[in-house]
Structures are given as structure tokens and as C-alpha cells.
């Protein structure tokens, strides 16, 4: 008996529609988030992550309604991230039916926000999202830094130290995106994933760069991830969730079939 | 004939939307009421006692609102399902938040998983225990009806229940230690996992609860 490694399809949602960019440019429309979430639930996805990329304030209300609709029909855990900046934002999403919220840049601007959020709502619903890129030159010891603004702005913060600090502040889970891989379909940054997974006591979700099923396997076996997140390989029907699970199971990974 | 009713106890601790939605989904002929009102809870045919977050905050609200008395009273006459922190609140004491006294409906403790926590191969296990793990049915029970042995359910918790009286344990899960993940006595059934988040298996359990007449 053991805990299953999780497969988490990610819906990037803008104004109530699912999209997925390639390095956040060249977005394609993949449809209605409620229908897609239901389909993933039927396929046996272990969780759904909903990343809100809506820029406008009015659009945020649409997001809340979308989360409500998903929570009424999909009975697996739902994480909502994107634009979570205040305790009120968290409460709004949890009340709408989210089980966890992802906090990203707000944690960088105010690390105590994570502490406050964990004390208020419990660590179990606080996911800290970390966008990291390798910054060490070739031949140097590996080093990764946190980036903001869709990977454009370096912060000077070391990714491993940051993840440890976020866990001390009460993060219950880390969503780690290899920003230099996002949208490339070349697979996760495995040394980064392994370094963070070994550094923290909480579960780590690997994200960014999945192009095939071997990448999911590598994220778990080499990267040490507890869960793997992917978007486009699932959205555009290249692979289904059951296919991914069977593939992982054949390679010795415990999954929920 | 009036619809049968199930009251989800609202004591201000977070999202009850999911458990209410899941109950509505499986109970076409059931009215789901989310309420903190003792009279409405006691008038319902069945009661769900959920809970999320830290035990100190939960217990302080439970005590302030007199939820413990309502739970004890309701359990005398009708089926009651406690979920996650709701289950933990029924135990004697929790180690969380430097030690918190709970309702002592079931004798036993709520313990921290420990750090480091290792599996049988010596590999480190992450805490919280988060994700889909196997539920071993220790005995037959109406709430396990139609659910496969060792089926996976969704868990998220950093503290685990250990009941003193093993005869109350109806389900266990291994995660470094053997956790008592389902308890039953008389009208009370308690689960550490979240049936409302456990897809098909979880919905089956909630459906079984809505058909359960308690006691057995």
C-alpha cells in the first residue's frame, strides 16, 4: 500500500475560457473550463489546477463563477491560482469551492502573506507556486533563481532557499514550474525538481515543459516529484490521462488507476 | 412524502460547498441544509460534521457555538458522518497547536506524523499526507457497500487518528504508520479522507450514508 503519484491537468483560464500559451505567447482556445474539468474527472485525473490569467477586475468575477460551476460537478480536488494577493482573495476562492489556492508573486512581494494565509486557512490549502530558471553558467555549480512576470523578471532569490522558507511559513505544497522549460515540450528541469523535492518536507508538483509521457515518468523518478502537472499534452488530445497513468504504472510508479 | 433531510454543520470553518454539492449530486430525493442552527440540525434526518484547517480554531468555534453538544445529541438518534478534522474533533485530544482537548466522543489521540517519516523501504514520506491512498476495510459495513477493498480515497492531513479501542476501527491506511482512517460506533461514522473529493468511490460512500439507518 502506498500513496499514489498524482496527475494534474492544468487549465489556464482567461475570461472563462481555457487557453494554453507556448512560453505564454501564441495562445490557442481549448474551450469551456467546466466541460474540460468534467472530462478530466471522468478520465481519472487526480486533481485539477485552474490557473486564472484574467487581467481585468470584471473578468475575476467570471472566474469565481467558473470555479463555482466546476465545484458543483467535479468531485476531485481543485486548486485555483493566479492573482491571489489577499486573504479576501483566498476566502473568495475557497467559498466558491476551491480546495487549495496557489500563491505566486504575492509571496515574493510579501513573504508573511503565506504565513498569514496558512494560519488563517490551514497549510493544507496553501500551495506556493514557484517559477524558477537555471541561472548558473555551464561548469558552475547548479543554481536556480525565482522569476516573476511570466519568467521575464529575475528576483535574485535562490529557488531552493525560497522553497524552504515558504514551507517554514506554512506552505502545504509547492507547485514548481521550470520556467526555462514552460511551453518547450522538452520535459521538466529535473535537477531543479530534485533539488527542491529533496529540500522540502511537503509534496512537490512538477510543472513546465511536458511534451510526452516519459517526461511525466522522469519528473517522478528522477525529479522526485509527488505530482506532475501538464496542460497541452492533455488538452489537445495527444495523450489521455488513463494512457499517462498506464504508462507510469508500467514503469513502476504507483498511480490511481 | 417529505424529502429526507441532511444537515451539514456550519461552524464557520471554511468551505462546505464541496460536501453539500456532493451530497446533492448523490441524493436526488434529499434536501441538503448547510446550517449552524442547533434546532435545524437536530430536526434533520442525517447530519454531516465536516472540518478543515487547524484544530485549535475548529475546537474554539465548536466550543463557542456549542457544536459538541449538538453532535452528541444528534448522534443519539440519527446517522452522523464526521469528515477529516470533524473526525479528529471527536477524539480525546490532538497534538496539533501544542495540544488541544477535543470532544472525547471516541477515546484516542490525534498525533503528528513525525519528521522524518519513512516508508517500509526507508524512503522519506512527505507531510501533509496529501493525495490518493488506499483504504483497507477492516470489517464489512453498510457504508463500504459497493466499494472495492483497498480502494483509493483523497486525503489531506498532517495529523492522524489513533483510537484506543481497536474494535471501533472500520478502515485503516498505511502512511509510514498505520492510521485509523475510518471509525464507527452506533450512529457515528467518521472518515479521515474526504469522500466529497474522492470521485466515484467517495460519491458511493456518501450515497451509502444517505441510505444508512445508523447503528449497525
Coordinates of C-alpha atoms in Angstrom, one line a residue:
Chain A
X1 CA 0.0 0.0 0.0
X2 CA 1.3 3.4 -0.8
X3 CA 0.3 6.9 -1.7
X4 CA -0.3 7.4 -5.5
X5 CA 1.7 9.9 -7.5
X6 CA -0.8 12.4 -8.8
X7 CA -1.5 13.5 -12.4
X8 CA -2.9 17.0 -12.5
X9 CA -4.2 18.6 -15.7
X10 CA -3.9 22.3 -15.6
X11 CA -6.4 24.7 -17.1
X12 CA -5.1 28.2 -18.0
X13 CA -8.3 30.3 -17.9
X14 CA -8.8 33.7 -19.3
X15 CA -12.2 35.3 -19.0
X16 CA -13.9 32.0 -18.5
X17 CA -12.2 30.1 -21.4
X18 CA -9.4 27.6 -21.3
X19 CA -6.2 28.7 -23.1
X20 CA -2.6 27.4 -23.2
X21 CA 0.2 29.5 -24.4
X22 CA 3.6 28.5 -25.7
X23 CA 6.0 30.3 -23.5
X24 CA 2.9 32.5 -22.8
X25 CA 2.7 33.6 -26.4
X26 CA 0.5 32.3 -29.2
X27 CA -2.5 31.2 -27.2
X28 CA -4.9 28.7 -28.6
X29 CA -8.5 28.3 -27.4
X30 CA -9.3 24.9 -25.9
X31 CA -12.8 25.5 -24.6
X32 CA -15.1 25.6 -21.7
X33 CA -13.4 25.0 -18.3
X34 CA -16.4 23.3 -16.7
X35 CA -16.7 20.8 -19.6
X36 CA -12.9 20.2 -19.6
X37 CA -12.8 19.7 -15.9
X38 CA -15.6 17.2 -16.1
X39 CA -13.9 15.3 -18.8
X40 CA -10.7 15.1 -16.8
X41 CA -12.6 13.9 -13.8
X42 CA -14.2 11.1 -15.9
X43 CA -10.7 10.2 -17.3
X44 CA -9.4 9.7 -13.7
X45 CA -7.4 12.9 -13.2
X46 CA -6.3 13.1 -9.6
X47 CA -6.8 16.8 -9.2
X48 CA -7.5 19.8 -11.4
X49 CA -5.4 23.0 -11.3
X50 CA -7.1 26.1 -12.5
X51 CA -4.7 29.0 -13.3
X52 CA -6.5 32.3 -13.8
X53 CA -4.7 34.5 -16.2
X54 CA -7.6 37.0 -16.5
X55 CA -6.2 40.5 -16.3
X56 CA -9.3 42.6 -15.6
X57 CA -11.3 43.1 -12.5
X58 CA -14.6 42.2 -14.2
X59 CA -13.0 39.0 -15.5
X60 CA -12.2 38.0 -12.0
X61 CA -16.0 37.7 -11.2
X62 CA -16.3 35.4 -14.2
X63 CA -13.5 33.3 -12.6
X64 CA -15.4 32.9 -9.3
X65 CA -18.5 31.7 -11.2
X66 CA -16.4 29.2 -13.2
X67 CA -14.9 27.8 -10.0
X68 CA -18.4 27.5 -8.5
X69 CA -19.6 25.6 -11.5
X70 CA -16.6 23.3 -11.6
X71 CA -17.0 22.6 -7.8
X72 CA -20.7 21.7 -8.3
X73 CA -19.9 19.0 -10.8
X74 CA -16.4 17.8 -10.3
X75 CA -15.6 15.8 -7.1
X76 CA -11.9 15.8 -7.0
X77 CA -9.6 18.4 -5.5
X78 CA -9.5 21.8 -7.2
X79 CA -6.6 24.3 -6.9
X80 CA -7.1 27.8 -8.1
X81 CA -4.1 30.1 -8.7
X82 CA -3.4 33.4 -10.4
X83 CA -4.0 36.8 -8.9
X84 CA -4.3 35.6 -5.3
X85 CA -3.0 38.6 -3.4
X86 CA -5.1 39.0 -0.2
X87 CA -6.7 37.0 2.5
X88 CA -10.0 38.0 0.9
X89 CA -9.0 36.6 -2.4
X90 CA -8.3 33.3 -0.7
X91 CA -11.6 33.3 1.1
X92 CA -13.5 34.1 -2.1
X93 CA -11.9 31.2 -3.9
X94 CA -12.4 28.7 -1.0
X95 CA -16.0 29.8 -0.6
X96 CA -16.5 29.3 -4.4
X97 CA -15.4 25.7 -4.0
X98 CA -11.7 25.7 -4.4
X99 CA -9.8 23.2 -2.1
X100 CA -6.5 24.9 -2.4
X101 CA -5.2 28.2 -3.6
X102 CA -1.9 28.9 -5.4
X103 CA 0.1 31.9 -4.2
X104 CA 2.8 33.1 -6.5
X105 CA 4.1 36.7 -6.8
X106 CA 2.2 37.9 -3.7
X107 CA 4.5 35.6 -1.7
X108 CA 7.6 37.3 -3.2
X109 CA 6.3 40.8 -2.5
X110 CA 5.2 39.9 1.0
X111 CA 6.5 36.5 2.3
X112 CA 4.5 37.0 5.5
X113 CA 1.3 36.7 3.4
X114 CA 1.9 32.9 3.2
X115 CA 2.3 32.8 7.0
X116 CA -0.9 34.8 7.5
X117 CA -2.8 32.6 4.9
X118 CA -1.6 29.3 6.5
X119 CA -2.6 30.5 10.0
X120 CA -6.0 31.6 8.8
X121 CA -7.0 28.8 6.5
X122 CA -4.6 25.9 7.3
X123 CA -1.5 24.8 5.4
X124 CA -3.5 22.1 3.6
X125 CA -5.0 24.7 1.3
X126 CA -1.9 26.9 0.7
X127 CA 0.1 26.0 -2.4
X128 CA 3.1 28.2 -3.1
X129 CA 3.8 28.5 -6.8
X130 CA 7.5 28.9 -7.7
X131 CA 8.6 29.9 -11.1
X132 CA 12.3 29.2 -11.4
X133 CA 15.1 29.2 -14.0
X134 CA 18.6 28.0 -14.1
X135 CA 21.0 31.0 -13.7
X136 CA 24.3 29.2 -13.2
X137 CA 26.7 29.2 -16.2
X138 CA 28.0 26.0 -17.7
X139 CA 30.6 24.4 -15.4
X140 CA 29.4 26.3 -12.3
X141 CA 27.5 24.5 -9.5
X142 CA 23.8 24.4 -10.5
X143 CA 21.8 27.4 -9.2
X144 CA 18.2 28.4 -9.9
X145 CA 16.5 31.7 -9.3
X146 CA 12.9 32.8 -8.9
X147 CA 11.4 34.8 -11.8
X148 CA 8.3 36.9 -11.9
X149 CA 6.2 38.4 -14.7
X150 CA 5.8 35.2 -16.7
X151 CA 9.5 34.5 -16.4
X152 CA 10.8 37.8 -17.6
X153 CA 11.9 39.4 -14.3
X154 CA 14.7 37.9 -12.2
X155 CA 14.3 38.4 -8.4
X156 CA 17.8 37.4 -7.2
X157 CA 16.1 34.9 -4.9
X158 CA 17.6 31.4 -4.8
X159 CA 14.8 28.9 -5.6
X160 CA 15.9 26.2 -3.1
X161 CA 16.2 28.6 -0.2
X162 CA 12.9 30.2 -1.2
X163 CA 11.1 26.9 -1.2
X164 CA 12.4 26.0 2.3
X165 CA 11.4 29.4 3.6
X166 CA 7.9 29.1 2.1
X167 CA 7.4 25.7 3.8
X168 CA 8.6 27.2 7.1
X169 CA 6.0 30.0 6.6
X170 CA 3.3 27.3 6.2
X171 CA 3.1 26.3 2.6
X172 CA 1.4 22.8 2.4
X173 CA 2.6 22.1 -1.1
X174 CA 5.0 23.5 -3.7
X175 CA 4.0 23.9 -7.3
X176 CA 7.3 24.2 -9.1
X177 CA 7.4 25.5 -12.7
X178 CA 10.6 25.1 -14.7
X179 CA 10.3 28.5 -16.4
X180 CA 13.1 27.8 -18.9
X181 CA 11.1 24.7 -20.0
X182 CA 7.5 26.0 -19.9
X183 CA 5.9 25.5 -23.3
X184 CA 9.0 23.9 -24.8
X185 CA 7.8 20.2 -24.6
X186 CA 11.4 19.3 -23.6
X187 CA 10.4 18.0 -20.2
X188 CA 10.8 19.3 -16.6
X189 CA 14.1 20.7 -15.4
X190 CA 15.0 17.5 -13.5
X191 CA 17.9 18.7 -11.4
X192 CA 15.8 21.7 -10.2
X193 CA 12.9 19.4 -9.4
X194 CA 15.1 17.0 -7.5
X195 CA 16.8 19.8 -5.6
X196 CA 13.5 21.3 -4.4
X197 CA 11.9 18.0 -3.7
X198 CA 14.8 16.9 -1.5
X199 CA 14.9 20.2 0.3
X200 CA 11.3 20.4 1.5
X201 CA 9.1 18.1 3.6
X202 CA 5.9 18.9 1.8
X203 CA 4.7 17.5 -1.6
X204 CA 6.1 19.0 -4.8
X205 CA 4.2 19.3 -8.0
X206 CA 6.4 19.4 -11.1
X207 CA 5.3 21.7 -13.9
X208 CA 6.5 23.2 -17.1
X209 CA 7.8 21.6 -20.3
X210 CA 5.9 18.3 -20.6
X211 CA 5.9 17.0 -24.2
X212 CA 5.5 13.3 -23.7
X213 CA 4.7 10.6 -21.2
X214 CA 8.4 9.9 -20.5
X215 CA 8.7 13.4 -19.1
X216 CA 6.0 12.6 -16.5
X217 CA 7.9 9.4 -15.5
X218 CA 11.2 11.3 -15.3
X219 CA 9.6 14.0 -13.1
X220 CA 8.6 11.4 -10.6
X221 CA 11.6 9.0 -10.7
X222 CA 14.5 11.4 -11.4
X223 CA 12.9 14.6 -10.2
X224 CA 11.3 13.1 -7.0
X225 CA 8.1 14.9 -7.6
X226 CA 4.9 13.8 -5.8
X227 CA 2.7 15.0 -8.6
X228 CA 3.1 16.0 -12.2
X229 CA 1.1 18.8 -13.9
X230 CA 0.6 19.2 -17.6
X231 CA -1.7 21.1 -19.9
X232 CA -1.3 21.0 -23.6
X233 CA -0.5 17.3 -24.0
X234 CA -3.9 16.6 -22.5
X235 CA -5.8 19.5 -23.9
X236 CA -5.1 18.7 -27.5
X237 CA -5.6 15.0 -27.2
X238 CA -2.0 13.9 -27.8
X239 CA -2.4 11.7 -24.7
X240 CA -5.3 10.9 -22.3
X241 CA -5.0 10.8 -18.5
X242 CA -5.6 7.0 -18.5
X243 CA -2.8 6.5 -21.1
X244 CA -0.5 8.6 -19.0
X245 CA -1.3 6.6 -15.9
X246 CA -0.9 3.2 -17.5
X247 CA 2.5 4.3 -18.9
X248 CA 3.6 5.4 -15.5
X249 CA 2.3 2.2 -13.8
X250 CA 4.2 0.1 -16.4
X251 CA 7.4 1.9 -15.2
X252 CA 6.8 1.0 -11.6
X253 CA 5.1 4.2 -10.4
X254 CA 2.2 3.9 -8.1
X255 CA -0.9 5.6 -9.6
X256 CA -4.6 5.6 -9.1
X257 CA -6.0 3.5 -11.9
Chain B
X1 CA -44.0 12.4 1.5
X2 CA -41.5 15.0 2.7
X3 CA -37.9 14.7 1.4
X4 CA -35.4 13.3 3.7
X5 CA -33.0 16.0 5.0
X6 CA -29.3 16.0 5.7
X7 CA -27.8 18.9 7.7
X8 CA -24.2 19.9 7.1
X9 CA -23.0 21.6 10.3
X10 CA -21.6 25.0 9.6
X11 CA -19.4 26.4 12.3
X12 CA -17.6 28.9 10.2
X13 CA -14.6 26.8 9.3
X14 CA -14.2 27.1 5.6
X15 CA -15.7 25.7 2.5
X16 CA -18.8 23.5 2.9
X17 CA -19.8 24.0 -0.7
X18 CA -18.0 20.8 -1.8
X19 CA -19.6 18.4 0.7
X20 CA -23.0 20.0 0.1
X21 CA -22.6 19.7 -3.7
X22 CA -21.5 16.1 -3.5
X23 CA -24.5 15.2 -1.2
X24 CA -26.9 16.9 -3.6
X25 CA -25.2 15.1 -6.5
X26 CA -25.9 11.6 -5.0
X27 CA -29.2 12.4 -3.2
X28 CA -31.8 13.4 -5.8
X29 CA -34.5 13.0 -3.2
X30 CA -32.6 14.5 -0.3
X31 CA -32.7 18.1 0.9
X32 CA -29.2 19.3 1.9
X33 CA -29.2 22.1 4.5
X34 CA -26.0 23.9 5.5
X35 CA -26.6 25.3 8.9
X36 CA -25.2 26.2 12.3
X37 CA -28.6 26.3 13.9
X38 CA -29.0 23.6 16.5
X39 CA -32.7 23.2 16.0
X40 CA -32.4 22.6 12.3
X41 CA -29.5 20.2 12.8
X42 CA -31.5 18.2 15.3
X43 CA -34.6 18.2 13.1
X44 CA -32.7 16.7 10.1
X45 CA -32.7 13.0 9.3
X46 CA -28.9 12.8 9.0
X47 CA -26.0 15.0 10.0
X48 CA -22.6 15.6 8.4
X49 CA -19.9 17.1 10.6
X50 CA -17.1 18.4 8.4
X51 CA -14.0 20.3 9.3
X52 CA -10.9 21.8 7.7
X53 CA -8.0 23.8 8.9
X54 CA -6.2 23.9 12.3
X55 CA -7.7 22.0 15.2
X56 CA -7.3 24.9 17.6
X57 CA -9.5 27.2 15.5
X58 CA -12.0 24.4 14.9
X59 CA -12.3 23.5 18.5
X60 CA -12.6 27.1 19.7
X61 CA -15.6 27.6 17.3
X62 CA -17.1 24.2 18.2
X63 CA -16.9 25.2 21.9
X64 CA -18.1 28.7 21.4
X65 CA -21.2 27.6 19.3
X66 CA -21.9 24.5 21.4
X67 CA -21.4 22.2 18.4
X68 CA -20.2 19.4 20.6
X69 CA -23.5 19.2 22.5
X70 CA -25.4 19.2 19.2
X71 CA -23.2 16.5 17.7
X72 CA -23.6 14.3 20.8
X73 CA -27.4 14.9 20.9
X74 CA -27.8 14.3 17.1
X75 CA -25.8 11.1 17.3
X76 CA -28.2 9.6 19.9
X77 CA -31.0 9.4 17.3
X78 CA -29.7 9.7 13.7
X79 CA -26.8 8.8 11.5
X80 CA -23.8 11.2 11.7
X81 CA -20.9 11.3 9.3
X82 CA -17.7 13.2 10.5
X83 CA -15.1 14.1 7.9
X84 CA -11.4 14.9 8.3
X85 CA -11.0 17.5 11.1
X86 CA -14.6 16.7 12.0
X87 CA -13.3 13.1 12.8
X88 CA -10.3 14.5 14.6
X89 CA -12.5 16.7 16.7
X90 CA -14.4 13.6 18.0
X91 CA -11.2 12.2 19.6
X92 CA -9.9 12.9 23.1
X93 CA -7.0 15.1 22.3
X94 CA -4.9 16.4 19.4
X95 CA -1.2 17.1 19.4
X96 CA -1.7 19.9 16.9
X97 CA -1.2 23.5 18.1
X98 CA 0.8 22.4 21.2
X99 CA -2.0 20.1 22.4
X100 CA -5.8 20.7 22.2
X101 CA -8.5 19.0 24.1
X102 CA -11.2 17.7 21.7
X103 CA -14.8 16.3 22.2
X104 CA -13.8 12.9 23.5
X105 CA -16.6 11.1 21.8
X106 CA -14.0 8.4 20.8
X107 CA -11.2 7.6 23.2
X108 CA -7.9 8.2 21.4
X109 CA -5.4 10.7 20.2
X110 CA -4.7 12.8 17.1
X111 CA -0.9 12.6 16.5
X112 CA 1.7 14.3 14.3
X113 CA 3.1 12.1 11.6
X114 CA 6.6 12.8 12.7
X115 CA 9.6 14.2 10.9
X116 CA 11.2 12.4 9.2
X117 CA 8.5 9.9 8.3
X118 CA 9.7 6.9 6.3
X119 CA 8.0 4.1 4.4
X120 CA 9.0 0.4 4.7
X121 CA 11.8 0.9 2.2
X122 CA 13.3 3.8 4.2
X123 CA 12.2 6.4 1.7
X124 CA 11.1 9.7 3.2
X125 CA 7.4 10.4 3.1
X126 CA 6.0 13.9 2.7
X127 CA 3.8 15.6 5.2
X128 CA 1.0 16.6 4.8
X129 CA -0.2 13.2 3.7
X130 CA -1.8 14.6 0.5
X131 CA -3.3 12.6 -2.3
X132 CA -5.0 9.3 -3.1
X133 CA -4.2 6.4 -0.7
X134 CA -5.7 3.0 -0.1
X135 CA -8.5 2.5 2.4
X136 CA -8.4 -1.0 3.9
X137 CA -11.8 -2.1 5.0
X138 CA -11.3 -3.9 8.3
X139 CA -14.9 -5.1 8.7
X140 CA -17.9 -5.2 6.5
X141 CA -20.1 -2.1 6.9
X142 CA -23.1 -0.7 5.0
X143 CA -21.0 2.4 4.2
X144 CA -18.5 0.2 2.4
X145 CA -21.2 -1.2 0.2
X146 CA -20.2 -1.5 -3.5
X147 CA -16.8 0.0 -2.7
X148 CA -13.8 -2.2 -3.5
X149 CA -11.4 -3.4 -0.9
X150 CA -8.3 -1.1 -0.8
X151 CA -10.0 1.5 -3.0
X152 CA -8.2 4.8 -3.1
X153 CA -9.6 7.9 -1.4
X154 CA -8.4 11.5 -1.2
X155 CA -6.5 12.5 1.9
X156 CA -5.0 15.8 3.1
X157 CA -3.8 16.0 6.7
X158 CA -0.7 16.3 8.8
X159 CA -2.1 14.7 12.0
X160 CA -3.6 11.2 12.2
X161 CA -6.1 9.4 14.4
X162 CA -5.2 6.6 16.7
X163 CA -8.3 5.2 18.5
X164 CA -7.7 3.4 21.8
X165 CA -10.4 0.8 21.2
X166 CA -9.4 -1.1 18.1
X167 CA -12.9 -2.5 17.8
X168 CA -14.2 0.9 16.6
X169 CA -11.8 0.8 13.7
X170 CA -13.5 0.0 10.4
X171 CA -10.8 1.3 8.0
X172 CA -7.1 1.7 8.0
X173 CA -4.4 3.3 5.8
X174 CA -0.7 2.9 5.8
X175 CA 1.5 6.0 5.6
X176 CA 4.6 5.3 7.5
X177 CA 2.4 4.3 10.3
X178 CA -1.0 2.5 10.4
X179 CA -3.6 5.2 10.5
X180 CA -7.2 4.6 11.7
X181 CA -8.9 6.3 8.8
X182 CA -12.4 5.2 9.5
X183 CA -14.2 4.7 12.8
X184 CA -17.7 3.6 13.6
X185 CA -19.7 3.3 16.8
X186 CA -23.5 3.3 17.0
X187 CA -24.8 6.1 14.8
X188 CA -21.4 7.7 14.2
X189 CA -19.2 7.0 11.2
X190 CA -16.0 9.0 10.8
X191 CA -13.5 9.3 8.0
X192 CA -10.1 10.9 7.8
X193 CA -10.3 11.0 4.0
X194 CA -12.6 13.4 2.0
X195 CA -15.4 11.4 0.4
X196 CA -16.6 14.6 -1.3
X197 CA -13.3 14.9 -3.1
X198 CA -12.8 11.2 -3.8
X199 CA -14.6 11.0 -7.1
X200 CA -16.7 7.8 -7.8
X201 CA -15.7 5.9 -4.6
X202 CA -16.3 9.0 -2.5
X203 CA -19.7 9.6 -4.0
X204 CA -20.6 5.9 -3.4
X205 CA -19.8 6.3 0.2
X206 CA -21.9 9.4 0.5
X207 CA -24.8 7.6 -1.2
X208 CA -24.4 4.7 1.2
X209 CA -24.5 7.2 4.1
X210 CA -27.8 8.7 2.8
X211 CA -29.3 5.2 2.8
X212 CA -27.8 4.1 6.1
X213 CA -30.2 3.9 9.1
X214 CA -27.4 4.0 11.6
X215 CA -26.3 1.8 14.5
X216 CA -25.2 -1.4 12.6

